[in-house]
Short mmCIF file of C-alpha atoms and ligand atoms in Angstrom, two decimals:
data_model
loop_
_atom_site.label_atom_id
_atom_site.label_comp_id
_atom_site.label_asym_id
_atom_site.label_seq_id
_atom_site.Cartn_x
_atom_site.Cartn_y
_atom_site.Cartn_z
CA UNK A 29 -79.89 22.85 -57.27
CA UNK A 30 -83.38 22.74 -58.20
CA UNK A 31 -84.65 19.49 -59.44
CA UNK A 32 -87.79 18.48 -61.36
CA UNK A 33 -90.65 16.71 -59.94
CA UNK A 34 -89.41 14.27 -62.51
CA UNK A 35 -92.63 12.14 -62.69
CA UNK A 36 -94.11 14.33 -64.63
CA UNK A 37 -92.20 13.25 -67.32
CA UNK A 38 -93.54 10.03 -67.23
CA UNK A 39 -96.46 12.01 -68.72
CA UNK A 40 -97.63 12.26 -72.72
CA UNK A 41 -96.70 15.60 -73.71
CA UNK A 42 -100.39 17.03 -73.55
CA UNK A 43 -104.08 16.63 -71.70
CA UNK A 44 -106.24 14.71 -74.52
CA UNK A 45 -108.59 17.20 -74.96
CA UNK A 46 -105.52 19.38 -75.00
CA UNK A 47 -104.11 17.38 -77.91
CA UNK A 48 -107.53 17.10 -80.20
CA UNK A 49 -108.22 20.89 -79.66
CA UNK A 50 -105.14 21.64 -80.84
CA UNK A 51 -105.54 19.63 -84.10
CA UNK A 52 -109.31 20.43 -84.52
CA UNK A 53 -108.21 24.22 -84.37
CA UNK A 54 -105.31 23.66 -87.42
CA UNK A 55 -108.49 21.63 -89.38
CA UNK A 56 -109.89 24.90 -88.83
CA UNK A 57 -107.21 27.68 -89.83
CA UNK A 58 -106.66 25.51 -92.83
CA UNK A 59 -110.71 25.00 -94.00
CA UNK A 60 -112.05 28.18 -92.65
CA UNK A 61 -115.25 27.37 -95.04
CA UNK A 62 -116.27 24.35 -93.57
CA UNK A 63 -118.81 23.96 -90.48
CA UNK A 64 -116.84 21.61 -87.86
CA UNK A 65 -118.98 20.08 -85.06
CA UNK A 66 -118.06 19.09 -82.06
CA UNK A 67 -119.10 15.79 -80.53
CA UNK A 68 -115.84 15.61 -78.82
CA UNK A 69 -115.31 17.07 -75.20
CA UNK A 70 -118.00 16.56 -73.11
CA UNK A 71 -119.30 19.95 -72.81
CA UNK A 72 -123.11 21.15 -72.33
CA UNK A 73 -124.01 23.71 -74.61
CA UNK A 74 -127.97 24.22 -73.15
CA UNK A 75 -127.92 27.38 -71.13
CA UNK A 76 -128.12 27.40 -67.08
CA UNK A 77 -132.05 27.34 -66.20
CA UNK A 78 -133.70 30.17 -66.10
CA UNK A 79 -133.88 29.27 -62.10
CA UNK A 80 -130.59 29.28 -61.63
CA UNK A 81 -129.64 32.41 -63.48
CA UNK A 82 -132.29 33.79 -61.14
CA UNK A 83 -130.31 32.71 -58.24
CA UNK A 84 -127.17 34.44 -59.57
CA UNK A 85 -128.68 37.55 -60.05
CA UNK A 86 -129.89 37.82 -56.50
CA UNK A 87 -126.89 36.51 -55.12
CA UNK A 88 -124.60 38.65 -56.70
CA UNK A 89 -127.15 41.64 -55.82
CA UNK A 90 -126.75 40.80 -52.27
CA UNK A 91 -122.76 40.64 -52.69
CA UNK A 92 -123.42 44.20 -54.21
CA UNK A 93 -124.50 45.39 -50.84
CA UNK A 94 -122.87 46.07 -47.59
CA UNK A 95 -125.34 44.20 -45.17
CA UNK A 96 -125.56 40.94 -47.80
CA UNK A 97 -122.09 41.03 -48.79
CA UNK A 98 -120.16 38.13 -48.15
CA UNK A 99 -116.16 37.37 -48.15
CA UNK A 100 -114.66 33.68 -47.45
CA UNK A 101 -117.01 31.13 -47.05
CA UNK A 102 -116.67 28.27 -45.23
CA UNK A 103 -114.04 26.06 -47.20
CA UNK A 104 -115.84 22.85 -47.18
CA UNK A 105 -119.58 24.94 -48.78
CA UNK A 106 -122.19 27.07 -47.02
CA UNK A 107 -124.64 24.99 -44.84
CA UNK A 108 -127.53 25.88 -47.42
CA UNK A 109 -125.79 24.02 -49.93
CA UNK A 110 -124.73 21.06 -48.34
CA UNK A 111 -128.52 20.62 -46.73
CA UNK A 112 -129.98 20.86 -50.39
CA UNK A 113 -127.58 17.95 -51.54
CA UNK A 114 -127.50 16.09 -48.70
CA UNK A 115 -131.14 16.03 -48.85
CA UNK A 116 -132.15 15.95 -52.27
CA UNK A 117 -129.22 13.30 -53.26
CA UNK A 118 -129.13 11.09 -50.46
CA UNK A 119 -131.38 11.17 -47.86
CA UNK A 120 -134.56 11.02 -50.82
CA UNK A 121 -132.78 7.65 -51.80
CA UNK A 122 -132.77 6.29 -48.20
CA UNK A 123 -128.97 6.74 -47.89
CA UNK A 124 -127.85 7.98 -44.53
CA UNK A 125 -125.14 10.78 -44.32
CA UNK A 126 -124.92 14.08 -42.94
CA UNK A 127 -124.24 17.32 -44.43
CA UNK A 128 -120.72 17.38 -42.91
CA UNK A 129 -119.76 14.36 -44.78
CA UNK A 130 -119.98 16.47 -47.96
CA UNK A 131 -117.89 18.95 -49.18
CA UNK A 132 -118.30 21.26 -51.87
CA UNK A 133 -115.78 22.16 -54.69
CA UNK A 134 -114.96 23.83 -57.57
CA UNK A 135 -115.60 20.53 -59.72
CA UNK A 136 -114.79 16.45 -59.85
CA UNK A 137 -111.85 16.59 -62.03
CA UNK A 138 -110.10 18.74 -59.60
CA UNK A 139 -111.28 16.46 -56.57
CA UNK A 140 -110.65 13.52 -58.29
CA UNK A 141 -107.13 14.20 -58.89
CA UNK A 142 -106.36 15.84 -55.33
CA UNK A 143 -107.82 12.94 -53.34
CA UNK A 144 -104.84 10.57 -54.26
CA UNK A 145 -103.05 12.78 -52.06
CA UNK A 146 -104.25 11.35 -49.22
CA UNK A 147 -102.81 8.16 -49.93
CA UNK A 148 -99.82 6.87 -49.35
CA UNK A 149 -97.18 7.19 -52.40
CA UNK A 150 -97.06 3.22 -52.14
CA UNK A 151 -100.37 2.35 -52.56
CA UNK A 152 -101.74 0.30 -55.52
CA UNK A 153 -104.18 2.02 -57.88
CA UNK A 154 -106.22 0.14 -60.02
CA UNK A 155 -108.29 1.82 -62.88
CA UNK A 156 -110.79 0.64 -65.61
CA UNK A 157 -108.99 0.47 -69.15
CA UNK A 158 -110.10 2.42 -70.99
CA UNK A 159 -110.08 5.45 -68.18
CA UNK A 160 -110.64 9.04 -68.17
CA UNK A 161 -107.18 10.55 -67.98
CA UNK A 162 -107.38 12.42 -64.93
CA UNK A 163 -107.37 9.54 -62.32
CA UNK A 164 -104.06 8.03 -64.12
CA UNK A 165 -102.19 11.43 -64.38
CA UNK A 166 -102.64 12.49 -61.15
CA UNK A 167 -101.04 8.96 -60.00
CA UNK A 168 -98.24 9.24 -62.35
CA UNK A 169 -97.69 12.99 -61.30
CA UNK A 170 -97.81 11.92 -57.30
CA UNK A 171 -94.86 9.11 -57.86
CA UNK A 172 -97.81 5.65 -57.66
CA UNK A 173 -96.04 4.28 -61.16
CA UNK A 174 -93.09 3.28 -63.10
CA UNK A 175 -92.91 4.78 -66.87
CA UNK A 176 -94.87 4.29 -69.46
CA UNK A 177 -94.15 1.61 -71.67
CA UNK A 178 -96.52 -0.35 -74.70
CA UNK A 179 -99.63 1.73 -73.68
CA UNK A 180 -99.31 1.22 -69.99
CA UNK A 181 -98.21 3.24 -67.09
CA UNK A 182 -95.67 -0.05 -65.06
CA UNK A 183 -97.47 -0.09 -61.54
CA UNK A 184 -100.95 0.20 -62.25
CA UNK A 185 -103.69 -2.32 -62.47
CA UNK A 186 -105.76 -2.02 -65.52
CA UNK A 187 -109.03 -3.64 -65.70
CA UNK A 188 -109.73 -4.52 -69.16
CA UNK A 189 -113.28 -3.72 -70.45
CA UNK A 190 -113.66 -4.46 -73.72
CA UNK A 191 -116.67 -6.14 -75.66
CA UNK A 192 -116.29 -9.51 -73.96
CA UNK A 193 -117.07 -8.01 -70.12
CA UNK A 194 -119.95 -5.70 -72.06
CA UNK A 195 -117.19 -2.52 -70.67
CA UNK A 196 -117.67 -3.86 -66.96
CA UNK A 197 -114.15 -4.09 -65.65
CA UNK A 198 -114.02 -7.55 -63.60
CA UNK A 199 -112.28 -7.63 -59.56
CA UNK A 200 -108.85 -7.62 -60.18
CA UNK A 201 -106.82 -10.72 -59.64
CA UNK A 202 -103.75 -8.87 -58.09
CA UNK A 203 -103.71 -6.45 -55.24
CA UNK A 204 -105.27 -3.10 -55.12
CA UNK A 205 -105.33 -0.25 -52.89
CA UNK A 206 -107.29 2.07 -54.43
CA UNK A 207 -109.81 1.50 -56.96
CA UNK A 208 -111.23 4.46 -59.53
CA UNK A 209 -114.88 3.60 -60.54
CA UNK A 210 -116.61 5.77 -62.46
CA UNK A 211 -120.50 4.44 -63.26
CA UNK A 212 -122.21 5.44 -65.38
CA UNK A 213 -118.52 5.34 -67.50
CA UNK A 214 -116.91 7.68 -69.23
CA UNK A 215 -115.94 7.11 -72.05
CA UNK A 216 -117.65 3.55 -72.80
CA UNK A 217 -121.63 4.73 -71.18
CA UNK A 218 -121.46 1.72 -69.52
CA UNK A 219 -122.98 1.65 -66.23
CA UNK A 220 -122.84 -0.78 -63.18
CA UNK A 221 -125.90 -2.59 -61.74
CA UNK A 222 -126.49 -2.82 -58.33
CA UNK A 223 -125.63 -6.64 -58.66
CA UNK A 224 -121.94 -5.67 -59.69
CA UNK A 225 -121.34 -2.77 -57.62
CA UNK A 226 -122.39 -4.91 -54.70
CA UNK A 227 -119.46 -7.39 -55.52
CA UNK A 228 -117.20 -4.32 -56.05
CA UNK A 229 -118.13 -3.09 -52.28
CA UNK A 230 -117.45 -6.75 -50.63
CA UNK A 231 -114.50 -6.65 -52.69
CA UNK A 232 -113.14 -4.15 -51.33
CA UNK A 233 -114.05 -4.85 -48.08
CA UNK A 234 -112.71 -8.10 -47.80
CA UNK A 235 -109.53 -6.35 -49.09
CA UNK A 236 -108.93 -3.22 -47.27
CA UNK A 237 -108.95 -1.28 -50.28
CA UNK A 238 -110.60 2.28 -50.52
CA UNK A 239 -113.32 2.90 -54.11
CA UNK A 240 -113.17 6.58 -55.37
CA UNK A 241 -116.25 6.39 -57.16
CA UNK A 242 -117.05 8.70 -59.77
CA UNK A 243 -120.73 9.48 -60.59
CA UNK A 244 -120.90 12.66 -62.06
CA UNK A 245 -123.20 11.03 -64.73
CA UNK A 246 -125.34 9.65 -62.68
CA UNK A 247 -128.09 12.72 -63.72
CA UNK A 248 -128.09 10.59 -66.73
CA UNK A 249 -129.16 6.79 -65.42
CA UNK A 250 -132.73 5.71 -67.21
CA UNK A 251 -132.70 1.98 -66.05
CA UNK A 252 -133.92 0.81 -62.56
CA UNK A 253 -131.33 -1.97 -61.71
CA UNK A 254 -128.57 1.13 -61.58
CA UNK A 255 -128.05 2.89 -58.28
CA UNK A 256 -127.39 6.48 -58.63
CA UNK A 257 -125.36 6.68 -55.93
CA UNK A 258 -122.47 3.75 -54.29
CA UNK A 259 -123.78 4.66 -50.91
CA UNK A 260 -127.20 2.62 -52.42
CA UNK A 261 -124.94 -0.36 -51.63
CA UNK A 262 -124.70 -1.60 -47.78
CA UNK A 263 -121.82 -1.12 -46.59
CA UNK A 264 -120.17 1.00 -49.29
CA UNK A 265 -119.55 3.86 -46.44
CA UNK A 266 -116.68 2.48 -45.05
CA UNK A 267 -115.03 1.32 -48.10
CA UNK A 268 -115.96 4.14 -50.87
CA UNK A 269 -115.84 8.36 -51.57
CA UNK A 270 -118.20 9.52 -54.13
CA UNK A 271 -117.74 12.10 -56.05
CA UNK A 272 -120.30 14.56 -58.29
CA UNK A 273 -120.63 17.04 -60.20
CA UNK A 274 -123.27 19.77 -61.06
CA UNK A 275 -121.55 19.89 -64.91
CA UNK A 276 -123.29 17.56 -66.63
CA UNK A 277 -126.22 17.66 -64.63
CA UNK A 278 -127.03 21.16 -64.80
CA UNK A 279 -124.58 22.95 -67.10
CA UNK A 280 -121.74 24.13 -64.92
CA UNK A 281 -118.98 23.15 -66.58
CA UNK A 282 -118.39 27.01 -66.96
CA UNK A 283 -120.04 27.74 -63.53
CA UNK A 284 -117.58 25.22 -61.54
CA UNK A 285 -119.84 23.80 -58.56
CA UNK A 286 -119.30 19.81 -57.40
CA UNK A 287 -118.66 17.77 -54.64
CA UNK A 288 -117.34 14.94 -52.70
CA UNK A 289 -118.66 12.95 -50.08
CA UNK A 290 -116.34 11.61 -47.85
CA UNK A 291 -118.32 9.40 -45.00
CA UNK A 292 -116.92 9.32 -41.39
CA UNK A 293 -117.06 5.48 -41.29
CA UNK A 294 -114.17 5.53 -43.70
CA UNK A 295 -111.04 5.09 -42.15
CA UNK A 296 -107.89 4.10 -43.37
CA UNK A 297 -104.54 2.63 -41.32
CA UNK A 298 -101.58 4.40 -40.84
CA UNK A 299 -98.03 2.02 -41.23
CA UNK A 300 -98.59 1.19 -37.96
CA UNK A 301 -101.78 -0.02 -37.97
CA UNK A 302 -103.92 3.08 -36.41
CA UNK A 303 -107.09 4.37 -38.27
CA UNK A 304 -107.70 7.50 -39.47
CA UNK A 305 -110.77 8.96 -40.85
CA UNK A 306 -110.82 9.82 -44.07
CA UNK A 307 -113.53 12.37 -43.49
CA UNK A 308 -111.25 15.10 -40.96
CA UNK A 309 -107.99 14.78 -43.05
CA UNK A 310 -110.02 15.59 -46.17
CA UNK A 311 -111.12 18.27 -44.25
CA UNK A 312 -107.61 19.52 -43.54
CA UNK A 313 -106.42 19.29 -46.95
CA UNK A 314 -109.35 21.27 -48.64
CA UNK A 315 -109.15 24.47 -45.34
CA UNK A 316 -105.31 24.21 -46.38
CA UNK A 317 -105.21 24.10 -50.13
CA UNK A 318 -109.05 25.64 -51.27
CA UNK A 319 -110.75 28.52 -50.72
CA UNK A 320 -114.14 27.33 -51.41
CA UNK A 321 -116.73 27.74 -54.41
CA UNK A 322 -117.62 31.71 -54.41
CA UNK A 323 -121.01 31.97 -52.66
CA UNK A 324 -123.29 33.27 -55.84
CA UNK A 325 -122.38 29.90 -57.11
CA UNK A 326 -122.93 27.76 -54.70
CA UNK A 327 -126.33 29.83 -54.42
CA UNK A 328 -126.79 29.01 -58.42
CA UNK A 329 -126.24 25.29 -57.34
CA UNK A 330 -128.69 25.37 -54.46
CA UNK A 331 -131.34 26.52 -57.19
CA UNK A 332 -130.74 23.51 -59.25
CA UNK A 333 -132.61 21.60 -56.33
CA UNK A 334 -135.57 24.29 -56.11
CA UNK A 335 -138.62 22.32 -57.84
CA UNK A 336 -138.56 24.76 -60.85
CA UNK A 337 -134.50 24.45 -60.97
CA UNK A 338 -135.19 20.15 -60.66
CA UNK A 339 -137.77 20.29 -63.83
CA UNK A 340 -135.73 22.37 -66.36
CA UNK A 341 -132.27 20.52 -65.41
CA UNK A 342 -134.39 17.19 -65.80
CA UNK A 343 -135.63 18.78 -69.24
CA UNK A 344 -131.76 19.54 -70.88
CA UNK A 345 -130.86 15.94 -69.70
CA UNK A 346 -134.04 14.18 -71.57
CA UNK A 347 -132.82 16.24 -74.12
CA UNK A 348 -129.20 15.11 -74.57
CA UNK A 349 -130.65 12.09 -74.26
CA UNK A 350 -132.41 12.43 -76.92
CA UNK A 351 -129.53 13.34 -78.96
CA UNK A 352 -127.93 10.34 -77.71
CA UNK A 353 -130.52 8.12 -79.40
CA UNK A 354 -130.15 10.50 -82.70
CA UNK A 355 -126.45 9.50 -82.93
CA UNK A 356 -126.87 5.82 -81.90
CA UNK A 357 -129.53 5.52 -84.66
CA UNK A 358 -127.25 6.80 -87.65
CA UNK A 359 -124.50 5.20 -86.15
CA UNK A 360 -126.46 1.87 -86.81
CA UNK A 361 -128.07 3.57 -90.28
CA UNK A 362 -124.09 3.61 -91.05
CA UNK A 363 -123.46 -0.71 -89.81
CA UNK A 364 -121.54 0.44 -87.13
CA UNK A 365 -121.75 -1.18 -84.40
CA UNK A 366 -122.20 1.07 -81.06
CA UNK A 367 -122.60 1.04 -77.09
CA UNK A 368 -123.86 3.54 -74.06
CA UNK A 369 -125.99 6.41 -74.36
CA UNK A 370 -128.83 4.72 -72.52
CA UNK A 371 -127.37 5.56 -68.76
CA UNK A 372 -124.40 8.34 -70.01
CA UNK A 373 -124.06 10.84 -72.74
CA UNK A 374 -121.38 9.11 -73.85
CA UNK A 375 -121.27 6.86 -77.14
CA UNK A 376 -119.01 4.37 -77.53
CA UNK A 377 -118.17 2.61 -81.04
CA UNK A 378 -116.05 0.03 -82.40
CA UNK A 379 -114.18 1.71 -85.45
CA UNK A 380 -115.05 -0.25 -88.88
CA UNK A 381 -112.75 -2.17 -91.32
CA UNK A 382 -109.94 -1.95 -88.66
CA UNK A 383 -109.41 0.85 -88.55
CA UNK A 384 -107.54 2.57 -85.25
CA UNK A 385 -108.99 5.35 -83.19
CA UNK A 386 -106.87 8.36 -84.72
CA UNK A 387 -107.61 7.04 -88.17
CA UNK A 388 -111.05 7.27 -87.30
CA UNK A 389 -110.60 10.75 -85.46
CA UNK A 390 -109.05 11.64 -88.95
CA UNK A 391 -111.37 10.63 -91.04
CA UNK A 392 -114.78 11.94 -89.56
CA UNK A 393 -112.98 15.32 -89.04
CA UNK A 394 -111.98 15.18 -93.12
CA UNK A 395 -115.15 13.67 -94.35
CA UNK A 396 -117.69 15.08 -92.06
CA UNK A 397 -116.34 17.81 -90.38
CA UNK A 398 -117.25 16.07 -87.10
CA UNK A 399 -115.05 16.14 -83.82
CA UNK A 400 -115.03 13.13 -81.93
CA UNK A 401 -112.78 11.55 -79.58
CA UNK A 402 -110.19 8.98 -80.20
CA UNK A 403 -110.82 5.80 -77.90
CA UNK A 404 -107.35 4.98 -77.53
CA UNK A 405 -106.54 8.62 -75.70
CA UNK A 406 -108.60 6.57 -72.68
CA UNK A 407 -106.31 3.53 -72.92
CA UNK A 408 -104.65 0.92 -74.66
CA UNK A 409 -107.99 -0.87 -74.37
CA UNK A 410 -109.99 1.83 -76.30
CA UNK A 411 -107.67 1.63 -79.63
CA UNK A 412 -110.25 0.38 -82.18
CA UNK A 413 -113.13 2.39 -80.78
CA UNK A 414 -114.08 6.08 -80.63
CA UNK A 415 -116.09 8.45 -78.02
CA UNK A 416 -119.01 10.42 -79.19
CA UNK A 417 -120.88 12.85 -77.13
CA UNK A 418 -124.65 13.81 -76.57
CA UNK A 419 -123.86 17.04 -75.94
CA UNK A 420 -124.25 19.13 -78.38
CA UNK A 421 -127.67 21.16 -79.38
CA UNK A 422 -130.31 18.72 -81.23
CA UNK A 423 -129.88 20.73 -84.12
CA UNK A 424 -126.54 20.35 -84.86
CA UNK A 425 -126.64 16.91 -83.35
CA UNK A 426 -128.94 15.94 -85.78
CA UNK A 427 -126.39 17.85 -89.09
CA UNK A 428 -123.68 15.83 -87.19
CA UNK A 429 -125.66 12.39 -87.07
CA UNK A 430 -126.64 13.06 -91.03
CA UNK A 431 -122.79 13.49 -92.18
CA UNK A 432 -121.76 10.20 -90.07
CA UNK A 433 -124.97 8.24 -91.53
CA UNK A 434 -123.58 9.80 -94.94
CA UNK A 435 -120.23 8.36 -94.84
CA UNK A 436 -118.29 4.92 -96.58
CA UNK A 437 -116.74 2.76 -94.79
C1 MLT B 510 -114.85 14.52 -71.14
O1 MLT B 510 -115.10 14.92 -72.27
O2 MLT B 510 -114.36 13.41 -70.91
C2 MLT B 510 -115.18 15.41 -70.00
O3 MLT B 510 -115.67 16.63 -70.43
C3 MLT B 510 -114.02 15.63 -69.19
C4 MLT B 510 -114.32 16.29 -67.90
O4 MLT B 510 -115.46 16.30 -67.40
O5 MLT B 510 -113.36 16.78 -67.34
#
């Protein structure tokens, strides 16, 4: 008989943004007159650069003809690509890797939740509370936790950040195998310093335990004391994998380029106490399981470093930025109280008068036609706060920033 994989019912019945799409489309069959904006899912809306449409066009020319044309590419990203990151994201900041430590995918999320699989089924995964979805799913789905009972999965560690810890999660007090870190933070916009990502890399040191450290916001960091990168940190190469993304950064999130780097001085014991690197079985999974990013992407990708590609990704992201301040602004017009968007596009606020995240989700959609994102679909520790994002065009931004600033409390 054929049996379930029956951790997967552990699961809520749908993705978040599954879930608020879903109700944001019936707002929308049943008010077809009404102009709904979206400051929910983080999605760009500026165009690719005009340098990296460029690159598309000639690469797919060149796919177009028989001496350029190209069919599987290396799984783990063409050379050209890994050179450009390797050199414009690491070795510019003094961090030592080489371009066979990175590897090149078709985007974070999906990297984020295949990595687990390297682990064993009984290791101990700690995440921050709130959390973007993906790093808990793809624990639940792969066996790591009990069910889910009073907002939390039984199994994991959740580290609280809430108000009191300014949305830092602190070490953990129990054990931890595996720790998801994701700085600057999505959903709060909080962002580590180098001070507490330094005690997060001895931690884990002293510990054994293995960081998967999300930065695919780091595009977005505008204060000195936060590193860009984990690998800033001494020592954080043989405790930490970092993974990015060119979505935020440069618009992909329809265009699907990322990647992970995976350092060779991580290496993690077997049961009976050999070490493995991290690095080669990595390596094995993605020639196995992926067939690489098609090359006219990871050509667009390679233009995102070229200095005309660098200045008009750097412009979109002053400009989200921008909108970020727009929304914090009304938000505080309005007397509500609100964190982030200084280091992340991301806009955290605590929900007024008590009232809980879908309330608040409810509202805003009813009285303002504005999508945001319910703070509790991140974890038990977001109920009482929602998500707003700086992605959206200024223009609506601004229409969007009006209708909050225009609401009662
Ligand atoms: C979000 O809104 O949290 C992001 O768009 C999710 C993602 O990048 O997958």
């Amino acid at each position: 008989m054929t049996l379930l994989n029956q951790n997967y019912l552990k699961l809520p019945g749908s993705y978040l943004f599954s879930e608020i799409a879903k109700k944001v489309a019936a707002f929308k069959a049943a008010h077809p007159d009404k102009s709904v904006i979206s400051l929910g899912i983080g999605d760009v809306s500026a165009p690719l650069a005009p340098a990296v449409v460029e690159a598309l066009q000639k690469a797919s020319l060149e796919m177009g003809s028989a001496d350029t044309f190209r069919g599987y590419g290396p799984e783990q990203g063409y050379a050209f690509l890994r050179e450009a990151i390797l050199q414009n994201d690491y070795t510019a900041r003094g961090i030592n890797l080489s371009a066979d430590e990175i590897f090149v995918s078709d985007g974070a999320k999906s990297d984020v939740a295949n990595f687990q699989e390297l682990f064993s089924p009984s290791c101990v995964v700690a995440v921050q509370n709130p959390v973007y979805p993906v790093y808990v799913d793809t624990n639940v789905m792969a066996g790591r936790t009990g069910p889910f009972a009073n907002g939390a999965f039984a199994g994991l560690v959740y580290l609280p950040c809430t108000q009191q810890n300014a949305f830092t999660p602190d070490l953990p007090h129990t054990r931890a195998d595996l720790v998801y870190l994701c700085s600057p933070n999505n959903p709060t916009g909080a962002a580590l310093t180098r001070e507490q990502l330094t005690r997060w890399v001895n931690w884990a040191k002293a510990n054994h335990a293995v960081i998967l450290f999300d930065s695919a916001y780091e595009a977005f960091i505008s204060q000195p004391d936060v590193p860009h990168s984990i690998y800033e940190i001494p020592g954080a190469q043989e405790v930490a994998v970092e993974f990015r993304s060119f979505s935020k950064t440069a618009g992909f999130t329809g265009t699907r380029c990322a990647y992970t780097v995976v350092p060779k001085a991580l290496q993690v014991q077997d049961d009976a106490g050999q070490n493995y690197s991290l690095n080669a079985l990595w390596l094995r999974r993605q020639t196995t399981k992926f067939n690489g990013v098609p090359y006219i992407v990871q050509r667009a990708a390679e233009a995102v470093y070229s200095p005309a590609g660098k200045a008009q990704t750097r412009q979109a992201v002053q400009t989200y930025m921008q909108n970020a301040q727009v929304i914090l602004s009304a938000l505080q017009n309005a007397g509500l109280t609100a964190y982030g968007g200084v280091n992340a596009p991301y806009i955290w606020l605590k929900t007024p008068n008590g009232l809980d995240s879908w309330a608040f989700f409810d509202k805003l959609l009813s009285e303002a036609c504005v999508v945001g994102t319910p703070g509790v679909g991140f974890g038990a520790c977001g109920e009482g706060f929602f998500r707003l994002t700086a992605f959206n065009t200024p223009q609506l931004t601004q229409q969007a920033a009006g209708r909050i600033a225009a609401l009662t409390f």
